[in-house]
Coordinates of N, CA and C in Angstrom, one line a residue:
X1 N 5.1 -12.1 -13.0 CA 4.3 -12.5 -11.9 C 2.9 -12.1 -12.1
X2 N 2.0 -12.9 -11.6 CA 0.5 -12.5 -11.7 C 0.0 -12.1 -10.4
X3 N -1.0 -11.3 -10.4 CA -1.6 -10.7 -9.1 C -2.0 -11.9 -8.2
X4 N -2.6 -12.9 -8.8 CA -3.1 -14.0 -8.0 C -2.0 -14.7 -7.2
X5 N -0.9 -14.9 -7.9 CA 0.3 -15.5 -7.3 C 0.9 -14.7 -6.2
X6 N 0.9 -13.4 -6.4 CA 1.4 -12.4 -5.4 C 0.5 -12.5 -4.2
X7 N -0.8 -12.4 -4.3 CA -1.7 -12.5 -3.2 C -1.6 -13.8 -2.5
X8 N -1.5 -14.9 -3.2 CA -1.4 -16.2 -2.6 C -0.2 -16.4 -1.8
X9 N 0.9 -15.8 -2.2 CA 2.2 -15.9 -1.5 C 2.1 -15.2 -0.1
X10 N 1.2 -14.3 0.1 CA 1.1 -13.6 1.4 C 0.6 -14.5 2.4
X11 N -0.1 -15.6 2.0 CA -0.7 -16.6 3.0 C 0.4 -17.2 3.8
X12 N 1.6 -17.2 3.4 CA 2.7 -17.9 4.1 C 3.2 -17.1 5.3
X13 N 2.8 -15.9 5.4 CA 3.3 -15.1 6.5 C 2.7 -15.5 7.9
X14 N 3.6 -15.6 8.9 CA 3.1 -16.0 10.2 C 3.2 -14.8 11.2
X15 N 3.9 -13.7 10.8 CA 3.9 -12.5 11.6 C 3.9 -11.3 10.7
X16 N 3.7 -10.1 11.2 CA 3.7 -8.9 10.4 C 5.1 -8.7 9.8
X17 N 6.1 -9.0 10.6 CA 7.5 -8.9 10.1 C 7.7 -9.7 8.9
X18 N 7.2 -11.0 8.9 CA 7.4 -11.9 7.8 C 6.6 -11.3 6.6
X19 N 5.4 -10.8 6.9 CA 4.6 -10.2 5.8 C 5.3 -9.0 5.1
X20 N 5.8 -8.1 5.9 CA 6.5 -7.0 5.4 C 7.8 -7.4 4.6
X21 N 8.5 -8.5 5.1 CA 9.6 -9.0 4.3 C 9.2 -9.6 3.0
X22 N 8.1 -10.3 3.0 CA 7.6 -10.9 1.7 C 7.3 -9.8 0.7
X23 N 6.6 -8.8 1.2 CA 6.3 -7.6 0.3 C 7.5 -7.1 -0.3
X24 N 8.5 -6.9 0.6 CA 9.8 -6.3 0.2 C 10.5 -7.2 -0.9
X25 N 10.5 -8.5 -0.7 CA 11.1 -9.4 -1.6 C 10.4 -9.4 -2.9
X26 N 9.1 -9.2 -2.9 CA 8.3 -9.2 -4.2 C 8.4 -7.9 -4.9
X27 N 9.1 -6.9 -4.3 CA 9.3 -5.6 -5.0 C 8.5 -4.5 -4.5
X28 N 7.6 -4.7 -3.5 CA 6.7 -3.7 -3.0 C 7.6 -2.6 -2.4
X29 N 7.2 -1.4 -2.4 CA 5.8 -0.9 -2.6 C 5.5 -0.6 -4.1
X30 N 6.4 -0.7 -5.0 CA 6.0 -0.6 -6.5 C 6.3 -1.9 -7.2
X31 N 5.2 -2.4 -7.8 CA 5.3 -3.7 -8.4 C 4.7 -3.6 -9.8
X32 N 5.3 -4.4 -10.8 CA 4.7 -4.4 -12.1 C 4.1 -5.7 -12.4
X33 N 2.9 -5.7 -12.9 CA 2.2 -6.9 -13.4 C 1.8 -6.6 -14.9
X34 N 2.2 -7.5 -15.8 CA 2.0 -7.3 -17.2 C 2.4 -5.9 -17.7
X35 N 3.6 -5.5 -17.3 CA 4.2 -4.2 -17.6 C 3.4 -3.0 -17.1
X36 N 2.5 -3.1 -16.2 CA 1.7 -2.0 -15.6 C 2.2 -1.9 -14.2
X37 N 2.5 -0.6 -13.8 CA 3.0 -0.4 -12.4 C 1.9 -0.1 -11.4
X38 N 2.1 -0.6 -10.2 CA 1.1 -0.5 -9.1 C 1.8 -0.1 -7.8
X39 N 1.2 0.7 -7.0 CA 1.6 1.0 -5.6 C 0.8 0.0 -4.8
X40 N 1.5 -0.8 -3.9 CA 0.9 -1.8 -3.1 C 0.6 -1.3 -1.7
X41 N -0.6 -1.4 -1.3 CA -1.1 -1.0 0.0 C -1.7 -2.3 0.7
X42 N -1.3 -2.5 1.9 CA -1.8 -3.6 2.7 C -2.4 -3.1 4.0
X43 N -3.4 -3.8 4.5 CA -4.0 -3.5 5.8 C -4.7 -4.7 6.3
X44 N -4.8 -4.9 7.6 CA -5.4 -6.0 8.2 C -4.9 -6.2 9.6
X45 N -5.0 -7.5 10.1 CA -4.5 -7.7 11.4 C -4.0 -9.2 11.6
X46 N -3.1 -9.3 12.5 CA -2.5 -10.6 12.9 C -3.0 -10.8 14.4
X47 N -4.0 -11.8 14.5 CA -4.5 -12.1 15.8 C -4.8 -10.9 16.7
X48 N -5.5 -9.9 16.0 CA -6.0 -8.8 16.7 C -5.0 -7.6 16.7
X49 N -3.8 -7.8 16.2 CA -2.8 -6.7 16.1 C -2.9 -6.1 14.7
X50 N -3.3 -4.9 14.6 CA -3.5 -4.3 13.2 C -2.1 -4.0 12.6
X51 N -2.1 -4.0 11.2 CA -1.0 -3.5 10.4 C -1.6 -2.7 9.3
X52 N -0.9 -1.8 8.8 CA -1.4 -0.8 7.8 C -0.3 -0.3 7.0
X53 N -0.6 0.5 5.9 CA 0.3 1.2 5.1 C 0.1 2.7 5.3
X54 N 1.2 3.4 5.4 CA 1.2 4.9 5.5 C 1.7 5.5 4.2
X55 N 1.2 6.6 3.9 CA 1.7 7.4 2.8 C 2.0 8.8 3.4
X56 N 3.2 9.2 3.4 CA 3.6 10.5 3.9 C 3.1 10.7 5.4
X57 N 3.2 9.6 6.1 CA 2.9 9.6 7.6 C 1.4 9.5 7.9
X58 N 0.5 9.3 6.9 CA -0.9 9.1 7.2 C -1.3 7.8 6.7
X59 N -2.3 7.2 7.3 CA -2.9 5.9 6.8 C -3.3 6.0 5.4
X60 N -2.9 5.0 4.6 CA -3.1 5.1 3.2 C -4.6 5.1 2.8
X61 N -5.5 4.4 3.6 CA -6.9 4.4 3.2 C -7.5 5.8 3.3
X62 N -7.0 6.7 4.2 CA -7.4 8.0 4.3 C -6.9 8.9 3.2
X63 N -5.6 8.7 2.9 CA -4.9 9.5 1.9 C -5.5 9.2 0.5
X64 N -5.8 8.0 0.2 CA -6.2 7.6 -1.1 C -7.7 8.0 -1.4
X65 N -8.5 8.1 -0.4 CA -9.9 8.6 -0.6 C -10.6 7.9 -1.7
X66 N -11.3 8.6 -2.6 CA -12.1 7.9 -3.6 C -11.3 7.2 -4.7
X67 N -10.0 7.4 -4.7 CA -9.1 6.6 -5.6 C -9.1 5.1 -5.2
X68 N -9.5 4.8 -4.0 CA -9.7 3.4 -3.6 C -10.7 2.7 -4.4
X69 N -11.7 3.5 -4.9 CA -12.8 2.9 -5.7 C -12.3 2.4 -7.1
X70 N -11.2 3.1 -7.6 CA -10.6 2.7 -8.8 C -9.5 1.6 -8.7
X71 N -9.2 1.3 -7.5 CA -8.1 0.4 -7.2 C -8.6 -1.1 -7.1
X72 N -7.7 -2.0 -7.3 CA -8.1 -3.4 -7.1 C -7.7 -3.9 -5.7
X73 N -8.7 -4.5 -5.1 CA -8.5 -5.0 -3.7 C -8.7 -6.5 -3.6
X74 N -7.8 -7.2 -3.0 CA -7.9 -8.6 -2.8 C -7.7 -9.0 -1.4
X75 N -8.6 -9.8 -0.8 CA -8.5 -10.2 0.6 C -7.5 -11.4 0.6
X76 N -6.8 -11.5 1.7 CA -5.9 -12.7 1.9 C -5.9 -13.1 3.4
X77 N -5.8 -14.4 3.6 CA -5.7 -15.0 4.9 C -4.3 -15.6 5.1
X78 N -3.8 -15.6 6.3 CA -2.5 -16.2 6.6 C -2.6 -17.5 7.3
X79 N -1.5 -18.1 7.6 CA -1.5 -19.5 8.2 C -2.2 -19.5 9.6
X80 N -1.9 -18.5 10.4 CA -2.4 -18.5 11.7 C -3.9 -18.1 11.7
X81 N -4.7 -18.6 12.7 CA -6.1 -18.2 12.7 C -6.2 -16.7 13.0
X82 N -7.3 -16.1 12.5 CA -7.6 -14.7 12.8 C -6.5 -13.8 12.2
X83 N -5.9 -14.1 11.1 CA -4.9 -13.3 10.5 C -5.2 -13.1 9.1
X84 N -4.9 -11.9 8.6 CA -5.1 -11.6 7.2 C -5.5 -10.2 7.0
X85 N -5.9 -9.9 5.8 CA -6.2 -8.5 5.5 C -6.5 -8.3 4.0
X86 N -6.3 -7.1 3.5 CA -6.5 -6.8 2.1 C -5.2 -6.2 1.5
X87 N -4.9 -6.6 0.3 CA -3.9 -6.0 -0.5 C -4.5 -5.2 -1.6
X88 N -4.2 -4.0 -1.7 CA -4.8 -3.0 -2.7 C -3.7 -2.6 -3.7
X89 N -4.1 -2.7 -4.9 CA -3.2 -2.3 -6.0 C -3.7 -1.0 -6.6
X90 N -2.9 0.1 -6.4 CA -3.3 1.4 -6.9 C -2.5 1.6 -8.2
X91 N -3.1 1.9 -9.3 CA -2.5 2.1 -10.6 C -1.5 3.3 -10.4
X92 N -0.2 3.0 -10.7 CA 0.8 4.0 -10.4 C 0.7 5.2 -11.4
X93 N 0.1 5.0 -12.6 CA -0.1 6.0 -13.5 C -1.1 7.1 -13.0
X94 N -1.9 6.7 -12.0 CA -2.8 7.7 -11.4 C -2.2 8.5 -10.3
X95 N -1.0 8.2 -9.8 CA -0.3 9.0 -8.8 C 0.2 10.3 -9.4
X96 N -0.2 11.4 -8.8 CA 0.1 12.7 -9.4 C 1.3 13.4 -8.8
X97 N 2.0 12.8 -7.9 CA 3.2 13.4 -7.3 C 4.4 12.5 -7.6
X98 N 5.6 13.1 -7.7 CA 6.8 12.4 -8.1 C 7.6 11.9 -6.9
X99 N 7.3 12.5 -5.7 CA 8.1 12.1 -4.5 C 7.1 12.0 -3.3
X100 N 7.2 10.8 -2.7 CA 6.4 10.6 -1.5 C 7.0 9.4 -0.7
X101 N 6.5 9.3 0.5 CA 7.0 8.2 1.4 C 5.9 7.1 1.6
X102 N 6.4 5.9 1.8 CA 5.5 4.8 2.0 C 6.1 4.0 3.2
X103 N 5.2 3.5 4.1 CA 5.7 2.7 5.2 C 4.6 1.5 5.4
X104 N 5.1 0.3 5.6 CA 4.3 -0.8 6.0 C 4.6 -0.9 7.5
X105 N 3.5 -0.8 8.4 CA 3.7 -0.7 9.8 C 2.7 -1.5 10.6
X106 N 3.1 -1.8 11.8 CA 2.3 -2.2 12.9 C 2.8 -1.5 14.1
X107 N 2.3 -1.9 15.3 CA 2.8 -1.2 16.5 C 4.3 -1.4 16.8
X108 N 4.9 -2.5 16.3 CA 6.3 -2.8 16.6 C 7.2 -2.8 15.5
X109 N 6.8 -3.0 14.3 CA 7.6 -3.2 13.1 C 7.3 -2.1 12.1
X110 N 8.3 -1.9 11.2 CA 8.0 -1.0 10.1 C 9.1 -1.2 9.0
X111 N 8.7 -1.0 7.8 CA 9.6 -1.0 6.6 C 9.3 0.3 5.9
X112 N 10.3 1.1 5.6 CA 10.1 2.5 5.2 C 10.7 2.7 3.8
X113 N 10.0 3.5 3.0 CA 10.5 3.8 1.6 C 10.4 5.2 1.3
X114 N 11.3 5.7 0.4 CA 11.1 7.0 -0.2 C 10.9 6.7 -1.7
X115 N 9.9 7.2 -2.3 CA 9.6 7.0 -3.7 C 9.9 8.3 -4.4
X116 N 10.8 8.2 -5.5 CA 11.2 9.4 -6.3 C 11.1 9.0 -7.7
X117 N 10.3 9.7 -8.5 CA 10.2 9.4 -10.0 C 10.1 8.0 -10.3
X118 N 9.2 7.3 -9.6 CA 8.9 5.9 -9.9 C 9.9 4.9 -9.4
X119 N 10.8 5.3 -8.6 CA 11.8 4.4 -8.0 C 11.7 4.4 -6.5
X120 N 11.7 3.2 -5.9 CA 11.6 3.1 -4.4 C 13.0 2.8 -3.8
X121 N 13.3 3.4 -2.7 CA 14.5 3.0 -2.0 C 14.2 3.0 -0.5
X122 N 14.8 2.0 0.1 CA 14.5 1.8 1.5 C 15.1 2.9 2.3
X123 N 14.6 3.2 3.5 CA 15.0 4.3 4.3 C 14.9 3.8 5.8
X124 N 15.4 4.6 6.7 CA 15.2 4.3 8.1 C 14.0 4.9 8.7
X125 N 13.6 4.5 9.8 CA 12.4 5.1 10.5 C 12.7 6.6 10.8
X126 N 13.9 6.9 11.3 CA 14.3 8.2 11.6 C 14.2 9.1 10.4
X127 N 14.8 8.7 9.3 CA 14.8 9.5 8.0 C 13.4 9.7 7.5
X128 N 12.6 8.6 7.6 CA 11.2 8.6 7.2 C 10.4 9.7 8.0
X129 N 10.5 9.7 9.3 CA 9.8 10.6 10.1 C 10.3 12.1 10.0
X130 N 11.6 12.2 9.7 CA 12.2 13.5 9.5 C 11.8 14.1 8.2
X131 N 11.6 13.3 7.2 CA 11.2 13.7 5.8 C 9.7 14.0 5.7
X132 N 8.9 13.5 6.5 CA 7.4 13.7 6.4 C 7.0 15.2 6.2
X133 N 7.5 16.1 7.0 CA 7.1 17.5 6.9 C 7.5 18.2 5.5
X134 N 8.5 17.6 4.9 CA 9.0 18.1 3.6 C 8.1 17.7 2.4
X135 N 7.2 16.7 2.6 CA 6.5 16.1 1.5 C 5.3 17.0 1.1
X136 N 5.1 17.1 -0.2 CA 3.9 17.8 -0.7 C 2.7 16.8 -0.5
X137 N 1.5 17.4 -0.6 CA 0.3 16.6 -0.5 C 0.3 15.4 -1.5
X138 N 0.0 14.2 -1.1 CA 0.0 13.1 -1.9 C -1.4 13.1 -2.7
X139 N -1.3 13.1 -4.0 CA -2.5 13.1 -4.8 C -2.6 12.0 -5.8
X140 N -3.7 11.4 -5.9 CA -4.0 10.3 -6.8 C -5.3 10.7 -7.6
X141 N -5.3 10.4 -8.9 CA -6.5 10.7 -9.6 C -7.6 9.9 -9.1
X142 N -8.7 10.5 -8.7 CA -9.8 9.8 -8.2 C -10.9 9.6 -9.2
X143 N -12.0 9.4 -8.8 CA -13.1 9.2 -9.8 C -13.7 10.6 -10.1
X144 N -13.9 10.8 -11.4 CA -14.4 12.1 -11.8 C -15.9 12.3 -11.4
X145 N -16.4 13.5 -11.3 CA -17.8 13.7 -11.0 C -18.7 13.0 -12.0
X146 N -18.3 13.0 -13.2 CA -19.1 12.3 -14.2 C -19.2 10.8 -13.9
X147 N -18.1 10.2 -13.5 CA -18.0 8.8 -13.2 C -18.9 8.5 -11.9
X148 N -18.8 9.4 -11.0 CA -19.6 9.3 -9.7 C -21.1 9.3 -10.0
X149 N -21.5 10.3 -10.9 CA -22.9 10.3 -11.3 C -23.3 9.0 -12.0
X150 N -22.5 8.5 -12.8 CA -22.8 7.2 -13.5 C -22.9 6.1 -12.5
X151 N -22.0 6.1 -11.5 CA -22.1 5.1 -10.4 C -23.4 5.2 -9.6
X152 N -23.8 6.5 -9.3 CA -25.0 6.8 -8.6 C -26.2 6.3 -9.3
X153 N -26.2 6.5 -10.6 CA -27.3 6.1 -11.5 C -27.4 4.6 -11.5
X154 N -26.2 3.9 -11.5 CA -26.2 2.5 -11.5 C -26.7 1.9 -10.2
X155 N -26.2 2.4 -9.1 CA -26.6 1.9 -7.8 C -27.9 2.4 -7.3
X156 N -28.5 3.4 -8.0 CA -29.8 3.9 -7.6 C -29.6 5.0 -6.6

């Protein structure tokens, strides 16, 4: 599977539930493209109703921090007007913890996962919420100070 095909397939979703099911069928939250593993993060809204990804009970965009700068992000639109978002591919080699939780959520729906040693298994909402306090801090290699300095020099 290619990234472009994956992103294009998300356009067929008409609800957040359908979007989450599509992600699940495609192998999310851990997907391989060209034998390279990625953690899949999505965020956006369906007609004004936001959806997001959580890692260990916190919104992924806050948890990932400057690692988002190293990740690939692709916007997508869905069939319905005013629907869509971004799908973000985080290089799984940059993840520095072996065990963490991932959830795709909106105010009504959720699909929950426990990731252990590079394998994802589905879990229930209750188990997900009960396990959050046990989780160590989620860490991803971010951009080094040297890389930040180079970016600062580039952008002025």
